[in-house]
PDB file of C-alpha atoms in Angstrom:
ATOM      1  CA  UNK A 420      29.276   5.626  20.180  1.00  0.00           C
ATOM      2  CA  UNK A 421      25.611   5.188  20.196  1.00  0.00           C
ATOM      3  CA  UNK A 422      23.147   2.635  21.305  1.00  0.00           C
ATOM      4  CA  UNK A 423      21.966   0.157  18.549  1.00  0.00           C
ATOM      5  CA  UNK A 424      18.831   0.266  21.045  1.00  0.00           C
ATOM      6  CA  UNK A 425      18.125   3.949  20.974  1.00  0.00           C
ATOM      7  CA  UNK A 426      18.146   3.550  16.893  1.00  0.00           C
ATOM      8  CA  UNK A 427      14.208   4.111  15.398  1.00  0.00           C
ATOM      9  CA  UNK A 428      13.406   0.454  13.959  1.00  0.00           C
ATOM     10  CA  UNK A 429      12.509   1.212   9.988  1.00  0.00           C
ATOM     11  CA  UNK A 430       9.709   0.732   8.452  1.00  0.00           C
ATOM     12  CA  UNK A 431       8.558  -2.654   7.011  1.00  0.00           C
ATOM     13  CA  UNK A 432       7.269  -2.462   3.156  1.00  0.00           C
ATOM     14  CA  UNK A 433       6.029  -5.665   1.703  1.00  0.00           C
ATOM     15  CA  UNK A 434       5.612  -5.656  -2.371  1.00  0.00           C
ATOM     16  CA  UNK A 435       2.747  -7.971  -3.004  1.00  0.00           C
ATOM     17  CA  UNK A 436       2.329  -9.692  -7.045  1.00  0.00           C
ATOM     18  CA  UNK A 437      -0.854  -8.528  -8.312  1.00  0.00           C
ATOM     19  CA  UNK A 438      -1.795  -6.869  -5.712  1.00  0.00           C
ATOM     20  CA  UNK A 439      -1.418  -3.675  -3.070  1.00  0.00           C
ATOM     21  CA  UNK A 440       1.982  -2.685  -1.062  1.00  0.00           C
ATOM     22  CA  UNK A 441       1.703  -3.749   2.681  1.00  0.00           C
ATOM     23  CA  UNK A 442       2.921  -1.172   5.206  1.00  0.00           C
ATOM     24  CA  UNK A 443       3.410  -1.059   8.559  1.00  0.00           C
ATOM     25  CA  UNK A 444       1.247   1.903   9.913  1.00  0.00           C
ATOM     26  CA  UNK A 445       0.526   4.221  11.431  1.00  0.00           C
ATOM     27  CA  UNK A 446       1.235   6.426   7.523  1.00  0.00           C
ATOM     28  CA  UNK A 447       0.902   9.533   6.092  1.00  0.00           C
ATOM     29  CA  UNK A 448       0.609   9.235   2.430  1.00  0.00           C
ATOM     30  CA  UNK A 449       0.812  13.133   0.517  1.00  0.00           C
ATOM     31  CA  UNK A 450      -0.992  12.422  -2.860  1.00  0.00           C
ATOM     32  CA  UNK A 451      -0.384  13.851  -6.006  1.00  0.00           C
ATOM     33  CA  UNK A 452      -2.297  16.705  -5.550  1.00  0.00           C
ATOM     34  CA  UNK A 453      -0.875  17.665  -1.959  1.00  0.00           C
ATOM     35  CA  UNK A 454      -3.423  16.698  -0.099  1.00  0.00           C
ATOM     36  CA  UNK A 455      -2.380  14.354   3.233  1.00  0.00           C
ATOM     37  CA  UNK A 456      -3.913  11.827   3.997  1.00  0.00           C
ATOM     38  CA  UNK A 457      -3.657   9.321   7.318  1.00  0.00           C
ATOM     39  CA  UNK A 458      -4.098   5.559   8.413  1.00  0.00           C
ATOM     40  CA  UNK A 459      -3.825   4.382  12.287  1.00  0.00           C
ATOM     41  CA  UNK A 460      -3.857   0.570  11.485  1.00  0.00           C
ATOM     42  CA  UNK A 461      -1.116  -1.281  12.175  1.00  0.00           C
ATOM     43  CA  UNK A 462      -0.518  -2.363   8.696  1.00  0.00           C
ATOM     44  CA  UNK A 463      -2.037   0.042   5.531  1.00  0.00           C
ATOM     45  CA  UNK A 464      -2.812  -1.647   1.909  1.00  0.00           C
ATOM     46  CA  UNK A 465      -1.659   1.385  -0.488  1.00  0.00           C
ATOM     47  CA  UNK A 466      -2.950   0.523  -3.954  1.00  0.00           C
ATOM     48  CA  UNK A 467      -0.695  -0.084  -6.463  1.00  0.00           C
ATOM     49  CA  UNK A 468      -3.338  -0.720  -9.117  1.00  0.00           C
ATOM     50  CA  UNK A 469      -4.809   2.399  -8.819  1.00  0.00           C
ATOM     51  CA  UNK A 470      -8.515   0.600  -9.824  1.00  0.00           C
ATOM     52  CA  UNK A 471      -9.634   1.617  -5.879  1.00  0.00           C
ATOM     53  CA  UNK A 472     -12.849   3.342  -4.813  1.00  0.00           C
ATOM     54  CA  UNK A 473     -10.824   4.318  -2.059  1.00  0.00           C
ATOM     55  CA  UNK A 474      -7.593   5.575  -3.414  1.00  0.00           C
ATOM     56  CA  UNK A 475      -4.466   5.579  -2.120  1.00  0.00           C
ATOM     57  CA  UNK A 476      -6.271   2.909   0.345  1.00  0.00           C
ATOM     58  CA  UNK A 477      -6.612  -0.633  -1.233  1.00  0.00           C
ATOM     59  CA  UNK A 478     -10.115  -1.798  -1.653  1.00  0.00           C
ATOM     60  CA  UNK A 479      -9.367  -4.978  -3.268  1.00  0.00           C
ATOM     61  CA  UNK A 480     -10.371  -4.020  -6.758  1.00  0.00           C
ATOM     62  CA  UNK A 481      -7.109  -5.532  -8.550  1.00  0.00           C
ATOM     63  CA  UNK A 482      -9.031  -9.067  -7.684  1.00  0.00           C
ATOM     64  CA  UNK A 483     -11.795  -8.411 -10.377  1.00  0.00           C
ATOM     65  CA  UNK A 484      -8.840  -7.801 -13.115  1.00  0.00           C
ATOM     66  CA  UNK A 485      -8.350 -10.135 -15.706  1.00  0.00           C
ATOM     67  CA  UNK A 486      -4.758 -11.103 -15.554  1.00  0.00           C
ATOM     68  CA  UNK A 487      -2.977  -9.643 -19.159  1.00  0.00           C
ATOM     69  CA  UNK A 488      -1.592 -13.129 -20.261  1.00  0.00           C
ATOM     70  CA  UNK A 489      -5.544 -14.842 -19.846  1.00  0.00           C
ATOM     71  CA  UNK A 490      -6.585 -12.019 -22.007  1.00  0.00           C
ATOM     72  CA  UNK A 491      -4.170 -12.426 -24.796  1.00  0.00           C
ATOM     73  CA  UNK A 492      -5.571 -16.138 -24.901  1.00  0.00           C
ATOM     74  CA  UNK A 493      -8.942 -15.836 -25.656  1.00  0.00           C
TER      75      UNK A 493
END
């Protein structure tokens, strides 16, 4: 029967509203085209937005977006 201690802990995702999806790092992300690419923090902001500078790396871009339901107002 095996440990419960010798089992790899999994990975944490958080899924933020409005905003990027929090994972505990170190990642490897493989993008669309193939390419890989690699974070060493400790936590990584993917973008979920896809409005980053810095894509697949959140930049904080989604904060300038006008939220859909203020736009239908004016």
């Amino acid at each position: 029967m095996p440990n419960v201690d010798d089992e790899p802990s999994p990975t944490r995702v958080t899924l933020t509203r409005d905003g990027p999806i929090l994972i505990e790092g170190p990642v490897e992300v493989v993008l669309d085209d193939g390419r890989v690419v690699r974070s060493d923090r400790f936590v990584v902001a993917i973008c979920a937005c896809r409005r980053s500078r810095k894509y697949p790396w959140c930049d904080t871009s989604h904060r300038r977006r006008t939220p859909a339901s203020a736009a239908r107002k004016g």
